[in-house]
């Protein structure tokens, strides 16, 4: 089912102590203030997955990782596999974030393999796509994003695809304070959904949650989330402050 989701991507921020405080503040505010059926996910640094999952207990907030390996086990120093995440009962993992593509050389083929590992472990991948500024300026952004989606996801069956969440994150809007307009976001989300429909049919495409990411904050969230093809957000900086993050969540009506 197409679900409304607001996920915080904490990236490489916070000490364990700070992380626990942030999670407990978000948990209390969400319990008090957030009504309706929006799913809230906190994608936290891997060493904090278990302590924060334990802290959240049976709250409605779910925990996610920010990456996983394309391998199951073995001599891959520093890596975390989807099977490890499964053994910790972690339900979500971000894959293909633009920072992973840019700084760690992740490409479509590798990401396809990571998506497969996450799905095989029963973990929902939040698969990221999005164009850098020069591509947007050259006007080839639709082409690039469609290529990113095709390379990493189009080998999946319709049944498997329906377990994937997609996040459209234009790189020029990440951490820059320069948000895509609601119109720009809607246009790209519609392009992605149409692409999914052309391969998997409209019924399947309409089941996929497509999140927007890139300088989402409490002031722009409501307008972005009101777009028909925007099913929620993947939130960086604004997820690091409890009040701001919960106000973003409340932008989802
Ligand atoms: P900002 O919200 O800080 O722009 O980051 C977006 C992002 O990268 C979420 O994954």
mmCIF file of C-alpha atoms and ligand atoms in Angstrom:
data_model
loop_
_atom_site.group_PDB
_atom_site.id
_atom_site.type_symbol
_atom_site.label_atom_id
_atom_site.label_comp_id
_atom_site.label_asym_id
_atom_site.label_seq_id
_atom_site.Cartn_x
_atom_site.Cartn_y
_atom_site.Cartn_z
ATOM 1 C CA UNK A 1 0.000 0.000 0.000
ATOM 2 C CA UNK A 2 1.221 3.496 -0.833
ATOM 3 C CA UNK A 3 2.175 4.873 2.486
ATOM 4 C CA UNK A 4 2.906 8.357 3.770
ATOM 5 C CA UNK A 5 6.418 8.350 5.212
ATOM 6 C CA UNK A 6 8.632 10.966 6.795
ATOM 7 C CA UNK A 7 12.143 9.645 7.357
ATOM 8 C CA UNK A 8 14.949 11.497 9.085
ATOM 9 C CA UNK A 9 18.441 10.879 7.726
ATOM 10 C CA UNK A 10 20.781 11.771 10.559
ATOM 11 C CA UNK A 11 23.851 11.092 8.385
ATOM 12 C CA UNK A 12 27.108 11.076 10.442
ATOM 13 C CA UNK A 13 25.913 13.287 13.295
ATOM 14 C CA UNK A 14 25.431 13.141 17.080
ATOM 15 C CA UNK A 15 27.162 11.357 19.931
ATOM 16 C CA UNK A 16 25.299 8.383 21.366
ATOM 17 C CA UNK A 17 24.146 10.515 24.286
ATOM 18 C CA UNK A 18 22.824 13.247 21.976
ATOM 19 C CA UNK A 19 21.196 10.666 19.730
ATOM 20 C CA UNK A 20 19.310 9.159 22.664
ATOM 21 C CA UNK A 21 18.038 12.573 23.732
ATOM 22 C CA UNK A 22 16.913 13.460 20.204
ATOM 23 C CA UNK A 23 15.119 10.121 19.780
ATOM 24 C CA UNK A 24 13.334 10.422 23.092
ATOM 25 C CA UNK A 25 12.195 13.990 22.337
ATOM 26 C CA UNK A 26 10.917 12.972 18.894
ATOM 27 C CA UNK A 27 9.159 9.954 20.405
ATOM 28 C CA UNK A 28 7.355 12.057 23.014
ATOM 29 C CA UNK A 29 6.317 14.801 20.578
ATOM 30 C CA UNK A 30 5.131 12.343 17.921
ATOM 31 C CA UNK A 31 3.030 10.499 20.514
ATOM 32 C CA UNK A 32 1.455 13.794 21.644
ATOM 33 C CA UNK A 33 1.088 15.678 18.402
ATOM 34 C CA UNK A 34 1.077 13.457 15.336
ATOM 35 C CA UNK A 35 -2.267 12.033 14.358
ATOM 36 C CA UNK A 36 -3.101 10.133 11.194
ATOM 37 C CA UNK A 37 -1.285 7.482 9.296
ATOM 38 C CA UNK A 38 2.150 8.912 8.560
ATOM 39 C CA UNK A 39 4.987 6.491 9.217
ATOM 40 C CA UNK A 40 7.996 8.055 10.934
ATOM 41 C CA UNK A 41 11.440 6.517 10.420
ATOM 42 C CA UNK A 42 14.755 7.522 11.986
ATOM 43 C CA UNK A 43 17.748 6.508 9.864
ATOM 44 C CA UNK A 44 20.602 6.662 12.334
ATOM 45 C CA UNK A 45 24.350 5.908 12.293
ATOM 46 C CA UNK A 46 24.904 2.128 12.432
ATOM 47 C CA UNK A 47 26.462 1.958 15.921
ATOM 48 C CA UNK A 48 23.278 3.519 17.310
ATOM 49 C CA UNK A 49 20.778 1.194 15.600
ATOM 50 C CA UNK A 50 20.334 -1.241 18.470
ATOM 51 C CA UNK A 51 20.388 1.193 21.406
ATOM 52 C CA UNK A 52 17.892 3.479 19.693
ATOM 53 C CA UNK A 53 15.690 0.621 18.561
ATOM 54 C CA UNK A 54 15.578 -0.589 22.161
ATOM 55 C CA UNK A 55 14.815 2.892 23.356
ATOM 56 C CA UNK A 56 11.912 3.291 20.892
ATOM 57 C CA UNK A 57 10.464 -0.016 22.122
ATOM 58 C CA UNK A 58 6.985 -0.455 20.730
ATOM 59 C CA UNK A 59 6.522 3.199 19.770
ATOM 60 C CA UNK A 60 5.167 3.742 16.243
ATOM 61 C CA UNK A 61 8.525 5.190 15.151
ATOM 62 C CA UNK A 62 10.725 2.823 13.156
ATOM 63 C CA UNK A 63 14.502 2.656 12.867
ATOM 64 C CA UNK A 64 16.471 2.568 9.635
ATOM 65 C CA UNK A 65 20.104 2.194 8.596
ATOM 66 C CA UNK A 66 21.838 4.467 6.093
ATOM 67 C CA UNK A 67 23.579 1.839 3.975
ATOM 68 C CA UNK A 68 24.256 -1.882 3.704
ATOM 69 C CA UNK A 69 26.765 -4.062 1.907
ATOM 70 C CA UNK A 70 26.149 -5.904 -1.350
ATOM 71 C CA UNK A 71 27.686 -8.967 0.338
ATOM 72 C CA UNK A 72 26.210 -11.233 3.005
ATOM 73 C CA UNK A 73 29.217 -12.018 5.214
ATOM 74 C CA UNK A 74 32.974 -12.148 5.085
ATOM 75 C CA UNK A 75 36.202 -10.213 4.839
ATOM 76 C CA UNK A 76 34.792 -6.730 4.131
ATOM 77 C CA UNK A 77 36.239 -4.665 6.962
ATOM 78 C CA UNK A 78 33.983 -1.874 8.143
ATOM 79 C CA UNK A 79 30.887 -3.028 6.256
ATOM 80 C CA UNK A 80 27.442 -3.930 7.593
ATOM 81 C CA UNK A 81 25.340 -6.515 5.746
ATOM 82 C CA UNK A 82 21.591 -6.662 5.259
ATOM 83 C CA UNK A 83 21.632 -9.982 7.140
ATOM 84 C CA UNK A 84 23.217 -8.218 10.112
ATOM 85 C CA UNK A 85 20.491 -5.570 9.959
ATOM 86 C CA UNK A 86 17.911 -8.345 9.784
ATOM 87 C CA UNK A 87 19.419 -9.989 12.859
ATOM 88 C CA UNK A 88 18.972 -6.659 14.684
ATOM 89 C CA UNK A 89 15.376 -6.396 13.363
ATOM 90 C CA UNK A 90 16.009 -3.155 11.503
ATOM 91 C CA UNK A 91 13.107 -2.586 9.081
ATOM 92 C CA UNK A 92 14.475 0.140 6.747
ATOM 93 C CA UNK A 93 17.727 0.989 4.969
ATOM 94 C CA UNK A 94 18.605 4.013 2.827
ATOM 95 C CA UNK A 95 20.428 2.944 -0.342
ATOM 96 C CA UNK A 96 22.110 5.021 -3.026
ATOM 97 C CA UNK A 97 22.100 8.326 -1.221
ATOM 98 C CA UNK A 98 23.869 10.917 -3.391
ATOM 99 C CA UNK A 99 26.608 11.211 -0.751
ATOM 100 C CA UNK A 100 27.300 7.475 -1.144
ATOM 101 C CA UNK A 101 27.306 7.859 -4.914
ATOM 102 C CA UNK A 102 29.611 10.892 -4.751
ATOM 103 C CA UNK A 103 32.077 9.979 -1.980
ATOM 104 C CA UNK A 104 32.003 6.182 -2.103
ATOM 105 C CA UNK A 105 31.634 5.622 -5.838
ATOM 106 C CA UNK A 106 28.330 3.777 -5.665
ATOM 107 C CA UNK A 107 26.743 3.153 -9.064
ATOM 108 C CA UNK A 108 23.569 1.633 -10.453
ATOM 109 C CA UNK A 109 24.861 -1.921 -10.733
ATOM 110 C CA UNK A 110 26.163 -1.969 -7.165
ATOM 111 C CA UNK A 111 22.945 -0.417 -5.892
ATOM 112 C CA UNK A 112 20.875 -3.032 -7.685
ATOM 113 C CA UNK A 113 22.831 -5.674 -5.762
ATOM 114 C CA UNK A 114 22.317 -3.829 -2.462
ATOM 115 C CA UNK A 115 18.582 -3.495 -3.120
ATOM 116 C CA UNK A 116 18.454 -7.264 -3.725
ATOM 117 C CA UNK A 117 20.236 -7.975 -0.425
ATOM 118 C CA UNK A 118 17.917 -5.691 1.530
ATOM 119 C CA UNK A 119 14.785 -7.226 0.001
ATOM 120 C CA UNK A 120 16.077 -10.764 0.540
ATOM 121 C CA UNK A 121 16.555 -9.876 4.216
ATOM 122 C CA UNK A 122 13.007 -8.500 4.432
ATOM 123 C CA UNK A 123 14.213 -4.912 4.853
ATOM 124 C CA UNK A 124 12.560 -2.004 3.029
ATOM 125 C CA UNK A 125 15.081 -0.131 0.896
ATOM 126 C CA UNK A 126 14.642 3.636 0.656
ATOM 127 C CA UNK A 127 16.273 3.969 -2.747
ATOM 128 C CA UNK A 128 17.590 7.463 -3.557
ATOM 129 C CA UNK A 129 17.916 9.078 -6.947
ATOM 130 C CA UNK A 130 18.435 12.660 -8.061
ATOM 131 C CA UNK A 131 20.473 14.872 -10.341
ATOM 132 C CA UNK A 132 23.414 17.175 -9.627
ATOM 133 C CA UNK A 133 23.186 20.887 -10.463
ATOM 134 C CA UNK A 134 25.016 20.725 -13.795
ATOM 135 C CA UNK A 135 22.596 18.087 -15.045
ATOM 136 C CA UNK A 136 19.605 20.169 -13.969
ATOM 137 C CA UNK A 137 21.124 23.179 -15.741
ATOM 138 C CA UNK A 138 21.771 21.129 -18.869
ATOM 139 C CA UNK A 139 18.117 20.064 -18.812
ATOM 140 C CA UNK A 140 18.876 16.324 -18.809
ATOM 141 C CA UNK A 141 17.654 15.634 -15.262
ATOM 142 C CA UNK A 142 14.677 13.521 -16.253
ATOM 143 C CA UNK A 143 16.891 11.308 -18.356
ATOM 144 C CA UNK A 144 19.471 10.827 -15.579
ATOM 145 C CA UNK A 145 16.946 10.078 -12.856
ATOM 146 C CA UNK A 146 15.140 7.579 -15.076
ATOM 147 C CA UNK A 147 18.483 5.923 -15.768
ATOM 148 C CA UNK A 148 19.250 5.710 -12.027
ATOM 149 C CA UNK A 149 15.860 4.105 -11.362
ATOM 150 C CA UNK A 150 16.157 1.696 -14.267
ATOM 151 C CA UNK A 151 19.710 0.581 -13.435
ATOM 152 C CA UNK A 152 19.022 -0.237 -9.798
ATOM 153 C CA UNK A 153 15.372 -1.331 -9.788
ATOM 154 C CA UNK A 154 14.152 -2.585 -13.147
ATOM 155 C CA UNK A 155 15.486 -6.095 -12.670
ATOM 156 C CA UNK A 156 12.959 -6.542 -9.837
ATOM 157 C CA UNK A 157 9.651 -8.357 -10.171
ATOM 158 C CA UNK A 158 6.511 -6.259 -9.664
ATOM 159 C CA UNK A 159 6.041 -7.946 -6.305
ATOM 160 C CA UNK A 160 9.560 -7.018 -5.173
ATOM 161 C CA UNK A 161 9.317 -3.469 -6.506
ATOM 162 C CA UNK A 162 6.261 -2.845 -4.372
ATOM 163 C CA UNK A 163 8.442 -3.352 -1.294
ATOM 164 C CA UNK A 164 10.747 -0.480 -2.308
ATOM 165 C CA UNK A 165 10.392 3.158 -1.267
ATOM 166 C CA UNK A 166 11.913 5.696 -3.670
ATOM 167 C CA UNK A 167 13.345 9.055 -2.570
ATOM 168 C CA UNK A 168 13.887 11.767 -5.177
ATOM 169 C CA UNK A 169 16.652 14.003 -3.852
ATOM 170 C CA UNK A 170 18.019 16.613 -6.262
ATOM 171 C CA UNK A 171 21.667 16.972 -5.248
ATOM 172 C CA UNK A 172 21.548 20.758 -5.635
ATOM 173 C CA UNK A 173 18.892 20.905 -2.923
ATOM 174 C CA UNK A 174 20.711 18.735 -0.365
ATOM 175 C CA UNK A 175 22.098 20.689 2.562
ATOM 176 C CA UNK A 176 22.018 23.898 0.511
ATOM 177 C CA UNK A 177 18.847 25.464 1.880
ATOM 178 C CA UNK A 178 17.722 25.625 -1.760
ATOM 179 C CA UNK A 179 14.598 23.469 -1.919
ATOM 180 C CA UNK A 180 13.033 22.305 -5.140
ATOM 181 C CA UNK A 181 9.749 24.125 -5.605
ATOM 182 C CA UNK A 182 6.638 22.065 -5.064
ATOM 183 C CA UNK A 183 6.132 22.201 -8.833
ATOM 184 C CA UNK A 184 9.644 20.905 -9.559
ATOM 185 C CA UNK A 185 9.210 18.102 -7.023
ATOM 186 C CA UNK A 186 5.787 17.133 -8.366
ATOM 187 C CA UNK A 187 7.086 17.118 -11.957
ATOM 188 C CA UNK A 188 9.932 14.738 -11.146
ATOM 189 C CA UNK A 189 7.824 12.474 -8.948
ATOM 190 C CA UNK A 190 5.297 12.212 -11.776
ATOM 191 C CA UNK A 191 8.117 11.369 -14.204
ATOM 192 C CA UNK A 192 9.307 8.569 -11.914
ATOM 193 C CA UNK A 193 5.805 7.210 -11.360
ATOM 194 C CA UNK A 194 5.110 7.267 -15.104
ATOM 195 C CA UNK A 195 8.355 5.406 -15.717
ATOM 196 C CA UNK A 196 7.365 2.767 -13.152
ATOM 197 C CA UNK A 197 3.920 2.519 -14.777
ATOM 198 C CA UNK A 198 5.442 1.984 -18.218
ATOM 199 C CA UNK A 199 7.295 -1.092 -16.982
ATOM 200 C CA UNK A 200 5.086 -2.430 -14.191
ATOM 201 C CA UNK A 201 1.644 -1.002 -14.981
ATOM 202 C CA UNK A 202 -0.254 1.816 -13.313
ATOM 203 C CA UNK A 203 -1.665 -0.228 -10.466
ATOM 204 C CA UNK A 204 1.839 -1.159 -9.277
ATOM 205 C CA UNK A 205 3.225 2.349 -9.837
ATOM 206 C CA UNK A 206 0.427 3.814 -7.752
ATOM 207 C CA UNK A 207 1.421 1.605 -4.818
ATOM 208 C CA UNK A 208 4.981 2.969 -4.577
ATOM 209 C CA UNK A 209 5.764 5.680 -2.038
ATOM 210 C CA UNK A 210 7.976 8.373 -3.568
ATOM 211 C CA UNK A 211 9.547 10.716 -1.002
ATOM 212 C CA UNK A 212 11.095 14.115 -1.670
ATOM 213 C CA UNK A 213 14.420 15.062 -0.061
ATOM 214 C CA UNK A 214 16.503 18.222 -0.184
ATOM 215 C CA UNK A 215 16.289 21.065 2.350
ATOM 216 C CA UNK A 216 12.853 20.048 3.613
ATOM 217 C CA UNK A 217 11.967 22.103 6.694
ATOM 218 C CA UNK A 218 8.951 23.035 8.789
ATOM 219 C CA UNK A 219 8.167 25.976 6.496
ATOM 220 C CA UNK A 220 8.113 24.182 3.152
ATOM 221 C CA UNK A 221 7.014 20.671 4.185
ATOM 222 C CA UNK A 222 3.274 21.176 3.964
ATOM 223 C CA UNK A 223 3.379 22.575 0.419
ATOM 224 C CA UNK A 224 5.767 19.862 -0.815
ATOM 225 C CA UNK A 225 3.792 17.065 0.850
ATOM 226 C CA UNK A 226 0.508 18.329 -0.625
ATOM 227 C CA UNK A 227 1.672 17.454 -4.168
ATOM 228 C CA UNK A 228 -0.252 14.438 -5.479
ATOM 229 C CA UNK A 229 2.847 12.349 -6.239
ATOM 230 C CA UNK A 230 4.863 13.350 -3.161
ATOM 231 C CA UNK A 231 4.219 10.728 -0.483
ATOM 232 C CA UNK A 232 6.463 12.180 2.188
ATOM 233 C CA UNK A 233 10.009 13.272 2.800
ATOM 234 C CA UNK A 234 13.569 12.199 3.462
ATOM 235 C CA UNK A 235 14.859 14.877 5.778
ATOM 236 C CA UNK A 236 18.486 15.665 6.607
ATOM 237 C CA UNK A 237 19.382 18.791 8.616
ATOM 238 C CA UNK A 238 15.862 19.414 9.869
ATOM 239 C CA UNK A 239 15.735 15.905 11.377
ATOM 240 C CA UNK A 240 18.534 16.767 13.813
ATOM 241 C CA UNK A 241 16.311 19.054 15.903
ATOM 242 C CA UNK A 242 13.293 17.464 17.526
ATOM 243 C CA UNK A 243 10.915 20.446 17.317
ATOM 244 C CA UNK A 244 11.779 21.145 13.686
ATOM 245 C CA UNK A 245 11.523 17.491 12.647
ATOM 246 C CA UNK A 246 8.171 16.940 14.305
ATOM 247 C CA UNK A 247 6.859 20.133 12.649
ATOM 248 C CA UNK A 248 8.000 18.694 9.307
ATOM 249 C CA UNK A 249 6.084 15.488 10.078
ATOM 250 C CA UNK A 250 3.027 17.568 10.894
ATOM 251 C CA UNK A 251 3.238 19.052 7.385
ATOM 252 C CA UNK A 252 1.996 15.675 6.163
ATOM 253 C CA UNK A 253 -1.794 15.944 6.258
HETATM 254 P P1 LIG B 1 18.941 18.130 3.879
HETATM 255 O O1 LIG B 1 17.528 17.986 4.349
HETATM 256 O O2 LIG B 1 19.894 18.520 4.954
HETATM 257 O O3 LIG B 1 19.025 18.998 2.648
HETATM 258 O O4 LIG B 1 19.409 16.667 3.424
HETATM 259 C C1 LIG B 1 18.584 15.934 2.594
HETATM 260 C C2 LIG B 1 19.100 14.559 2.539
HETATM 261 O O5 LIG B 1 20.178 14.300 2.043
HETATM 262 C C3 LIG B 1 18.262 13.509 3.127
HETATM 263 O O6 LIG B 1 18.729 12.248 2.793
#
